Short mmCIF file of N, CA and C in Angstrom, two decimals:
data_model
loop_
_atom_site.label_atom_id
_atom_site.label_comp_id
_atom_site.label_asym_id
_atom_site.label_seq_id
_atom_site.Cartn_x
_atom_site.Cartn_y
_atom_site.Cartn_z
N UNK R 228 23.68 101.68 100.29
CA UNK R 228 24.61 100.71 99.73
C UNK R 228 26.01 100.98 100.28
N UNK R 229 26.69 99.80 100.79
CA UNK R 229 27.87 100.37 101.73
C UNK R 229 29.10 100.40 100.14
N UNK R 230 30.21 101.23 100.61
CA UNK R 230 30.97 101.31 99.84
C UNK R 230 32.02 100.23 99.73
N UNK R 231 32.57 99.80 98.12
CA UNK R 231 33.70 98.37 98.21
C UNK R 231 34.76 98.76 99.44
N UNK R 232 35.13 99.57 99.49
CA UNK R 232 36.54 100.48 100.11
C UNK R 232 36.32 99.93 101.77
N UNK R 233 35.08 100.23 101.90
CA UNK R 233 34.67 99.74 103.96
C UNK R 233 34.64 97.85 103.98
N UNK R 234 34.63 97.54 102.77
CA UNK R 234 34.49 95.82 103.16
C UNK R 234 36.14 95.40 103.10
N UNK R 235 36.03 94.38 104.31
CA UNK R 235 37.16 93.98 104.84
C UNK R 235 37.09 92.32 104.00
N UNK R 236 38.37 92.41 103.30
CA UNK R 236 39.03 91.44 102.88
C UNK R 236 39.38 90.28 103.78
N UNK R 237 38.27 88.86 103.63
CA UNK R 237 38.55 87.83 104.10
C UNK R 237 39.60 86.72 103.19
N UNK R 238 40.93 86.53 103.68
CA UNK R 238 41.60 85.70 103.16
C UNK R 238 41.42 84.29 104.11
N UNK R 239 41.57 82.95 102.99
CA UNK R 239 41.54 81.88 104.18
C UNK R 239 43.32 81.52 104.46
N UNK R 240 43.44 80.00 104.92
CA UNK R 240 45.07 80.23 105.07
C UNK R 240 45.38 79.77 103.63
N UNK R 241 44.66 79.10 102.80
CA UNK R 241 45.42 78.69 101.33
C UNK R 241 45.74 80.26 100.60
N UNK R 242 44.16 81.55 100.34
CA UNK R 242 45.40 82.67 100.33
C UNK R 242 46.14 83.29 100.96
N UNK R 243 46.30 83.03 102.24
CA UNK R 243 47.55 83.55 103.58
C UNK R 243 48.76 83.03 102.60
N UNK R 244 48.87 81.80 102.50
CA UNK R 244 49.56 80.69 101.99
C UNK R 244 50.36 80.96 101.16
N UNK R 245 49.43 81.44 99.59
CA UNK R 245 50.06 81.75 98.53
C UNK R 245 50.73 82.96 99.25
N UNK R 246 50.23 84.01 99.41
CA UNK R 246 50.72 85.43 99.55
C UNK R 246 52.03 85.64 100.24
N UNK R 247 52.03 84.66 101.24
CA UNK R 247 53.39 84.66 101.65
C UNK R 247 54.89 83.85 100.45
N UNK R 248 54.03 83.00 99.92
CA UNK R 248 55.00 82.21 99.49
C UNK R 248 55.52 83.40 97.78
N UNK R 249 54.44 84.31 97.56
CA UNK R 249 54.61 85.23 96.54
C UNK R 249 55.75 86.29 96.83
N UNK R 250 55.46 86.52 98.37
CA UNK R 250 56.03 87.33 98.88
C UNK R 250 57.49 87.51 98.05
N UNK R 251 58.19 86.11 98.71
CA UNK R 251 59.50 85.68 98.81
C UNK R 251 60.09 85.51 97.43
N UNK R 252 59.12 84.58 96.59
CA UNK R 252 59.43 84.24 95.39
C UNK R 252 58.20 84.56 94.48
N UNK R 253 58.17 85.88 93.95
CA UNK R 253 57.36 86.21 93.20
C UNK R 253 57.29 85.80 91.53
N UNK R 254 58.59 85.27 91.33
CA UNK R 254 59.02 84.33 89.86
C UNK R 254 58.50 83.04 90.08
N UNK R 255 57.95 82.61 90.98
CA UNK R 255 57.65 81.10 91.08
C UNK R 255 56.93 80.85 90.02
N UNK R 256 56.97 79.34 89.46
CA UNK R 256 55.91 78.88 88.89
C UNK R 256 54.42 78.63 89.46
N UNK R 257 53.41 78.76 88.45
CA UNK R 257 52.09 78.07 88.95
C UNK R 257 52.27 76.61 89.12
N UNK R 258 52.82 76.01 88.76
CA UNK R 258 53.08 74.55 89.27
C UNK R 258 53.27 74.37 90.80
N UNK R 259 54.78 75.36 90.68
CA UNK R 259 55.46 74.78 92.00
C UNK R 259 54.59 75.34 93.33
N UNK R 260 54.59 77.13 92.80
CA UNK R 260 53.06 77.33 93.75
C UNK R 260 52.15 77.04 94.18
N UNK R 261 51.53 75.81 93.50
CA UNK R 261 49.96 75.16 93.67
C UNK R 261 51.00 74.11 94.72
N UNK R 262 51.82 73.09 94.31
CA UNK R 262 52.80 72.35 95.21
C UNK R 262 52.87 72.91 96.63
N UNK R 263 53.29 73.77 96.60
CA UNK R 263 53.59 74.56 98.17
C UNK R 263 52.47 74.91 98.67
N UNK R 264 51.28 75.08 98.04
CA UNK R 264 50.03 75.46 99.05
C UNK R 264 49.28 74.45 98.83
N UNK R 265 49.36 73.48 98.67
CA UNK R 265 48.91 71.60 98.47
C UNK R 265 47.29 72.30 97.83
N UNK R 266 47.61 72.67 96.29
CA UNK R 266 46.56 72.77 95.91
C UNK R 266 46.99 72.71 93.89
N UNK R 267 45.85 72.24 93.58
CA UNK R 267 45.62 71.79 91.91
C UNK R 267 45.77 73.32 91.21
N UNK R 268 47.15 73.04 90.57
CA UNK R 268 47.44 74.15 89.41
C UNK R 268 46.18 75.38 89.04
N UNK R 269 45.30 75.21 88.49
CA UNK R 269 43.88 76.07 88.14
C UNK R 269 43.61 76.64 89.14
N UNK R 270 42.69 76.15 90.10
CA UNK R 270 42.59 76.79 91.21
C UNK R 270 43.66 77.53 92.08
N UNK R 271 44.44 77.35 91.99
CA UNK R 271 45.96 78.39 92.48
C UNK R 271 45.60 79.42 91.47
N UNK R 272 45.59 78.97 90.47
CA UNK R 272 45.52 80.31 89.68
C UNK R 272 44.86 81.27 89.38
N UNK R 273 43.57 80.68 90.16
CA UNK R 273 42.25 81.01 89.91
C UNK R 273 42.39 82.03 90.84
N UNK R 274 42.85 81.45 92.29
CA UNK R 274 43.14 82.37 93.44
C UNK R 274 43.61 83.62 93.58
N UNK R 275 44.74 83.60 93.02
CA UNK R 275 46.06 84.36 92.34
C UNK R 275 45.40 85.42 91.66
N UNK R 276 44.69 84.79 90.73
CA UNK R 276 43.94 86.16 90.11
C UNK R 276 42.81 86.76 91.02
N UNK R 277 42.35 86.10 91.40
CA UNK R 277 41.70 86.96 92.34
C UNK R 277 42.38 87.96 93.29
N UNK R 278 43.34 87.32 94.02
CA UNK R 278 44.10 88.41 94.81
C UNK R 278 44.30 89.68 93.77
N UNK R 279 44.62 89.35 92.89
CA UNK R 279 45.39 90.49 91.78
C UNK R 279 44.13 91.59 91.69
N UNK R 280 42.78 90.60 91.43
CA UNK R 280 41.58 91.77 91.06
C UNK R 280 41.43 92.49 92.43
N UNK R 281 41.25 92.26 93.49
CA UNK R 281 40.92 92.59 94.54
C UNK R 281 42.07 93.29 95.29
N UNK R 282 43.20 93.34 94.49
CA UNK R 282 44.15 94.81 94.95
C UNK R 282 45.07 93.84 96.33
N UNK R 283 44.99 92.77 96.32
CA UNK R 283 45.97 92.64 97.96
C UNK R 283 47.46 92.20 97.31
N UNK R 284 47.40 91.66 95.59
CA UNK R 284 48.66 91.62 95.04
C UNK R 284 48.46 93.07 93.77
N UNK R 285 49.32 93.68 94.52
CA UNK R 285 49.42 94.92 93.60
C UNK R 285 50.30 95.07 92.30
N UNK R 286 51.56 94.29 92.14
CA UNK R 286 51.96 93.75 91.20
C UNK R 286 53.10 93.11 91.97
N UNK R 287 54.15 92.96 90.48
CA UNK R 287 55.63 92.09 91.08
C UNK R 287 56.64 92.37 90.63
N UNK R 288 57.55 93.19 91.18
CA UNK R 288 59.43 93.82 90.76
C UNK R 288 60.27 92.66 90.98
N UNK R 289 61.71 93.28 90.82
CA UNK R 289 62.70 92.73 90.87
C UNK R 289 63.20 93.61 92.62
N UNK R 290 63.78 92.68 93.30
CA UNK R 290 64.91 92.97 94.39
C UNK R 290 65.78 93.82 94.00
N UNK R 291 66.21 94.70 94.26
CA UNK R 291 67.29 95.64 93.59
C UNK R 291 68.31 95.79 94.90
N UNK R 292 69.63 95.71 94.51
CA UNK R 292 70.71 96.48 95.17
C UNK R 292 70.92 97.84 95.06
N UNK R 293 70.06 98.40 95.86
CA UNK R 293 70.19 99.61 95.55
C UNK R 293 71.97 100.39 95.74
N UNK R 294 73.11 99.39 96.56
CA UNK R 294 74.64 100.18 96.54
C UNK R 294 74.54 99.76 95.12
N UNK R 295 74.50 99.30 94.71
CA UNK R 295 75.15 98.82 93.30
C UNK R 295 74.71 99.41 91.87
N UNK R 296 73.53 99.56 92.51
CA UNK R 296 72.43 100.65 91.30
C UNK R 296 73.51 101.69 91.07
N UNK R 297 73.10 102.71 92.25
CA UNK R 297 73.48 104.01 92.71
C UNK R 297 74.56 104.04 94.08
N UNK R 298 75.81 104.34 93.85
CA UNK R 298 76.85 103.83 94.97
C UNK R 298 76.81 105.34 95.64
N UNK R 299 76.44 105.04 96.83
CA UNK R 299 76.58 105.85 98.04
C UNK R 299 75.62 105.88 99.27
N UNK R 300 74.82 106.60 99.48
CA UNK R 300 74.62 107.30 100.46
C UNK R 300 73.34 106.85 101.03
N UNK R 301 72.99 105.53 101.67
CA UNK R 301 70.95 105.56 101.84
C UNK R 301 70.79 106.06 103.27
N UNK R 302 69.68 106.86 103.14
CA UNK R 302 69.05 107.81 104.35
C UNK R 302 67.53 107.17 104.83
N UNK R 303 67.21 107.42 105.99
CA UNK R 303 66.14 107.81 106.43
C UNK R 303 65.82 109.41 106.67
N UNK R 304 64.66 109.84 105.89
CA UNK R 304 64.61 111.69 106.17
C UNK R 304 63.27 111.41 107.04
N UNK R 305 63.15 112.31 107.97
CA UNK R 305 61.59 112.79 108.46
C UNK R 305 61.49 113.96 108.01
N UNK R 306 59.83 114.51 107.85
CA UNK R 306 60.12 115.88 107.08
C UNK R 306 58.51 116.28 108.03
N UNK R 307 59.05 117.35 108.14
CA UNK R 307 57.80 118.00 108.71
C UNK R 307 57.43 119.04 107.82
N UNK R 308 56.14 119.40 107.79
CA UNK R 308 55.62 120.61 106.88
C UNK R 308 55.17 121.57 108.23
N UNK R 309 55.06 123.07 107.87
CA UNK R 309 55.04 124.37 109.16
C UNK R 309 52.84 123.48 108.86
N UNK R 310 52.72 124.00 110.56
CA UNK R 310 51.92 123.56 110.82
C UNK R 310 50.37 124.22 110.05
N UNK R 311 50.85 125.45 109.48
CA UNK R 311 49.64 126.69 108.81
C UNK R 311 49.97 125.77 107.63
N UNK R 312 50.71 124.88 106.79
CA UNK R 312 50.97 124.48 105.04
C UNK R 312 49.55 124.09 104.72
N UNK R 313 48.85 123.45 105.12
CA UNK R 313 47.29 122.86 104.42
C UNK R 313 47.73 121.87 103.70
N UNK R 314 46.80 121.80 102.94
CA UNK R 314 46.84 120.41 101.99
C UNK R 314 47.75 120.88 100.60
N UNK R 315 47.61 122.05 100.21
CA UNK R 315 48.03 122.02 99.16
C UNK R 315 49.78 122.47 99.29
N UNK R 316 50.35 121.92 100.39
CA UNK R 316 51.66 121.98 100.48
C UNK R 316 51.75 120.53 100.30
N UNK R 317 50.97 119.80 101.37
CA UNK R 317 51.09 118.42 101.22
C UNK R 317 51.31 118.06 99.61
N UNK R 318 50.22 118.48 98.79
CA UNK R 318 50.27 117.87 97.75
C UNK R 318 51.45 118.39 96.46
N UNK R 319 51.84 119.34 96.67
CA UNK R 319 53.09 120.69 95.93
C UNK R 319 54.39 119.32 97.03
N UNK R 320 54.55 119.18 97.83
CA UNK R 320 55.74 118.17 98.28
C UNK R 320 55.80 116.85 97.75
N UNK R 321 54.28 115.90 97.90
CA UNK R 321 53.99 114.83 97.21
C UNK R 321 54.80 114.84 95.70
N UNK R 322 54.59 115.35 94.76
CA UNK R 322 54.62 115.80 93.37
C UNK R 322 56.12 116.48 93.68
N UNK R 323 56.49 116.63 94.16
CA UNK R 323 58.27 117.25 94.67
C UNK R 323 59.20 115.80 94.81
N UNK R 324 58.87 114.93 95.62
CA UNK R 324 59.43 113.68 96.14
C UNK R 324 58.84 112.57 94.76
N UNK R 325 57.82 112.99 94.01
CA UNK R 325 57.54 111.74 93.19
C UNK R 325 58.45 112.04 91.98
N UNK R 326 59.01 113.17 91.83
CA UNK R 326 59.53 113.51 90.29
C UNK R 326 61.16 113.49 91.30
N UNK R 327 61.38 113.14 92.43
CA UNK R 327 62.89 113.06 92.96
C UNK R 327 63.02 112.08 92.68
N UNK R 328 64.70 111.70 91.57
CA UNK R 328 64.82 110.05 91.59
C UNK R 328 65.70 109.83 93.19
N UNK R 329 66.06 110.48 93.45
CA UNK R 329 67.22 110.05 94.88
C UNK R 329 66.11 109.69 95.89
N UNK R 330 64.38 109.70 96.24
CA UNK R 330 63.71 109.87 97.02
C UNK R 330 63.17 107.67 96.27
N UNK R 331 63.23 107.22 97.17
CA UNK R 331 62.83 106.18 96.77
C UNK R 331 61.62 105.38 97.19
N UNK R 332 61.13 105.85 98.35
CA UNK R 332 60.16 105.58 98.92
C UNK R 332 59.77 106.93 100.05
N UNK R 333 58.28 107.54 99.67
CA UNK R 333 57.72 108.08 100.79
C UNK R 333 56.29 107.90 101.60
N UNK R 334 55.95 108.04 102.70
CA UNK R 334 55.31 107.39 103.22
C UNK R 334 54.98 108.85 104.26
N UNK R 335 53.45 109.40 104.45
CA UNK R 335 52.18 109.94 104.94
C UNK R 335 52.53 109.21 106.44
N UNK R 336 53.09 110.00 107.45
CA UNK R 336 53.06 109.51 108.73
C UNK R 336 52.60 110.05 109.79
N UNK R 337 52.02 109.94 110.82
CA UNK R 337 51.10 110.51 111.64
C UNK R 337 52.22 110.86 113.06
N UNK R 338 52.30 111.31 113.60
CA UNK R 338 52.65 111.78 114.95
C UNK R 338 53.31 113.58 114.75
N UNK R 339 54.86 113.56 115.06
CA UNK R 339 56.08 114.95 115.16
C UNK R 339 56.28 114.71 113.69
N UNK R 340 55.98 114.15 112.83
CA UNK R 340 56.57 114.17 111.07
C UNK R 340 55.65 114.19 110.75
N UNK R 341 55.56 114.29 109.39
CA UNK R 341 54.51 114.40 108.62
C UNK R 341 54.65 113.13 107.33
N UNK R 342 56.19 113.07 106.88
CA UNK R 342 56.36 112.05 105.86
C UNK R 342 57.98 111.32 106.35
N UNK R 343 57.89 110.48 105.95
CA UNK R 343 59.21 109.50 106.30
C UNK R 343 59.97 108.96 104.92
N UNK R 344 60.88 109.44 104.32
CA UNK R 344 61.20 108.98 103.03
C UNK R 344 62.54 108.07 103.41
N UNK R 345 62.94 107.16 102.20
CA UNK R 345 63.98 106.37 101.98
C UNK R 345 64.77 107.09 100.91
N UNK R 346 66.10 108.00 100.68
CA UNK R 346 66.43 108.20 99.83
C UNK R 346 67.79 107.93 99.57
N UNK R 347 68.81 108.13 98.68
CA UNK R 347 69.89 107.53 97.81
C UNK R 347 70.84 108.67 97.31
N UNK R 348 71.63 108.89 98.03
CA UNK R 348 72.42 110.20 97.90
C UNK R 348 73.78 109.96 96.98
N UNK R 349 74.21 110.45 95.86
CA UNK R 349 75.88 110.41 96.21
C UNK R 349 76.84 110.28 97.50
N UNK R 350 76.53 111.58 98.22
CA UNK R 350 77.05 111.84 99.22
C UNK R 350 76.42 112.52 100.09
N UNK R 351 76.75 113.26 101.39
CA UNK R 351 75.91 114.33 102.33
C UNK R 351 75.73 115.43 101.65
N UNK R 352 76.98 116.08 100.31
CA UNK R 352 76.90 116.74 100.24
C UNK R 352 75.54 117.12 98.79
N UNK R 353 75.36 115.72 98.20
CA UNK R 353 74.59 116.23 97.17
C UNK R 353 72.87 116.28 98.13
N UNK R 354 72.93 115.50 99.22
CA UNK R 354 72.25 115.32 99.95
C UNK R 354 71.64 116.87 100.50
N UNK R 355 72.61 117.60 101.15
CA UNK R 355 72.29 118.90 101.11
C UNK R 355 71.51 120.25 100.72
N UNK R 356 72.39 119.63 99.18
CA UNK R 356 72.02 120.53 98.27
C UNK R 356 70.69 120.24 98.05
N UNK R 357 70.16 119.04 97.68
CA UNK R 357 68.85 118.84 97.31
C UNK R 357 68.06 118.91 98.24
N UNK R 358 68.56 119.04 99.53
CA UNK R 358 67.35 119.61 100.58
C UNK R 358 67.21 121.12 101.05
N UNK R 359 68.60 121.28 100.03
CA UNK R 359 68.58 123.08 100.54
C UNK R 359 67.30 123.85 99.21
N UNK R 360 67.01 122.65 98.30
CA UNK R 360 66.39 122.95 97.51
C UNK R 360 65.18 123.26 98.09
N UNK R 361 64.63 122.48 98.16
CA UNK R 361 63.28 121.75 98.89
C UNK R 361 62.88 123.26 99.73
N UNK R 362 64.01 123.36 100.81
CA UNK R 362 63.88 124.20 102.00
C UNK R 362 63.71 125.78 101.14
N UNK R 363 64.47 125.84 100.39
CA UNK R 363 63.69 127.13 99.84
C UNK R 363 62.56 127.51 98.93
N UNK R 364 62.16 126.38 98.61
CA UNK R 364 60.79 126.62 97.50
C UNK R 364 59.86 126.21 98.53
N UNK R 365 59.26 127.84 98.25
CA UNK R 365 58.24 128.20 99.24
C UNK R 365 56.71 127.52 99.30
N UNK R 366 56.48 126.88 98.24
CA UNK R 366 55.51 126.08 98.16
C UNK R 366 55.43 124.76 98.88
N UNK R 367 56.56 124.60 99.48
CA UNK R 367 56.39 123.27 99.91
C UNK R 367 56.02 123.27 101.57
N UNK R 368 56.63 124.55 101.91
CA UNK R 368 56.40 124.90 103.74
C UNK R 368 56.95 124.09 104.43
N UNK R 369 58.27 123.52 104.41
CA UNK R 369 59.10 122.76 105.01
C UNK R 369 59.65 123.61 106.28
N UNK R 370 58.81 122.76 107.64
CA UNK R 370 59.92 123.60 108.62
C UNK R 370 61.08 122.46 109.06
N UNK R 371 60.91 121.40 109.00
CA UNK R 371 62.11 120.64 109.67
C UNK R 371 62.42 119.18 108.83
N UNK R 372 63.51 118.92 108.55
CA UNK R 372 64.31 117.51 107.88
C UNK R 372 64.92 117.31 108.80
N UNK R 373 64.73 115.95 109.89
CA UNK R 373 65.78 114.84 110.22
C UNK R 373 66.28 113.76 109.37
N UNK R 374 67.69 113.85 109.23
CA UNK R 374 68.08 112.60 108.31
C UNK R 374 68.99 111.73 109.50
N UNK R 375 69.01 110.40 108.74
CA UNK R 375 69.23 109.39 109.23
C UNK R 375 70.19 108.45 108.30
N UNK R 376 71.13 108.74 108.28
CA UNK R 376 71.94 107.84 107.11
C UNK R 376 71.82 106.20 107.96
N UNK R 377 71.78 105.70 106.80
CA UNK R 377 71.50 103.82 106.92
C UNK R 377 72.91 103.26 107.12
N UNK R 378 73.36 102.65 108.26
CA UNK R 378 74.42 101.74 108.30
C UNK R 378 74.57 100.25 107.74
N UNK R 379 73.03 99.91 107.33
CA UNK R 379 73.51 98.40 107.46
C UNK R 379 71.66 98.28 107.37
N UNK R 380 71.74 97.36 106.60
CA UNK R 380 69.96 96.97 106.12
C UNK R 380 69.91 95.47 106.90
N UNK R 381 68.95 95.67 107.83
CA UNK R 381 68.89 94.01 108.47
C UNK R 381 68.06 93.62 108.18
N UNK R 382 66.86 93.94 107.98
CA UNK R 382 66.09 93.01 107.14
C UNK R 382 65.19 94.04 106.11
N UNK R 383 64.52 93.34 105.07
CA UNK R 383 63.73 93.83 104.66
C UNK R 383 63.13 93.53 104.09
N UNK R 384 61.44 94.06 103.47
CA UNK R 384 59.86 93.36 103.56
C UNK R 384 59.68 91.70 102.62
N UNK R 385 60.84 91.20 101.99
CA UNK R 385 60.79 90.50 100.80
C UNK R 385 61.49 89.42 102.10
N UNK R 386 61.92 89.76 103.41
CA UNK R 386 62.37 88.13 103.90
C UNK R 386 61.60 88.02 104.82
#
């Protein structure tokens, strides 16, 4: 019996359709939604929930300003773990970055890094400190942080 996880999700273009149009405006109505994908209220909705059961709509936030949230500092970090760490550094860092509120997004990356985070500093200097943290708790096996402070956001996944 093959496993759910190996079957590949066929969307047609009416859910291409919705999904994009969710994308953008995830407050839409089911009205206006069924309107924009030239389809009868129910069945939009019917759809909709389906996407939802089948995991390709995972849920729906708000857009946030993140200067305005928290005023200062957004980074790109790469983080490498020493190449002997195993898994259970991976997972002692995971559980490090999920309980960081300044860490806002991290992301499992394959090549010279190991993880790529989005984070939210005061400044360089609190920035520092919280990586001078990191760098000394030995559980985590951190050999290298490149950061990348953000000049200017040109686009991003909601346009």
């Amino acid at each position: 019996m093959a496993d759910i996880r190996d079957l590949s999700i066929v969307l047609d273009r009416i859910d291409q359709a919705i999904i994009e149009v969710l994308r953008h405006e995830g407050r839409i109505t089911y009205q206006k939604l069924s309107e924009r994908v030239h389809l009868t209220p129910r069945p939009c909705l019917e759809r909709v929930r389906k996407l939802e059961q089948l995991g390709v709509i995972r849920g729906y936030g708000a857009i946030l300003d993140e200067k305005k949230l928290t005023p200062g500092l957004s980074l790109l970090v790469l983080v490498a773990l020493s190449n002997q760490s195993g898994r259970a550094a991976q997972k002692a860092f995971e559980a490090k970055v999920r309980a960081c509120p300044q860490v806002l997004e991290c992301r499992l990356i394959s090549g010279a890094f190991d993880y790529s985070l989005r984070m939210r500093c005061r400044d360089m200097e609190h920035y520092r400190v919280l990586t001078e943290v990191w760098f000394d708790d030995p559980d985590l096996h951190i050999d290298k942080l490149v950061s990348h402070p953000e000049l200017a956001m040109v686009k991003t996944g909601m346009e």
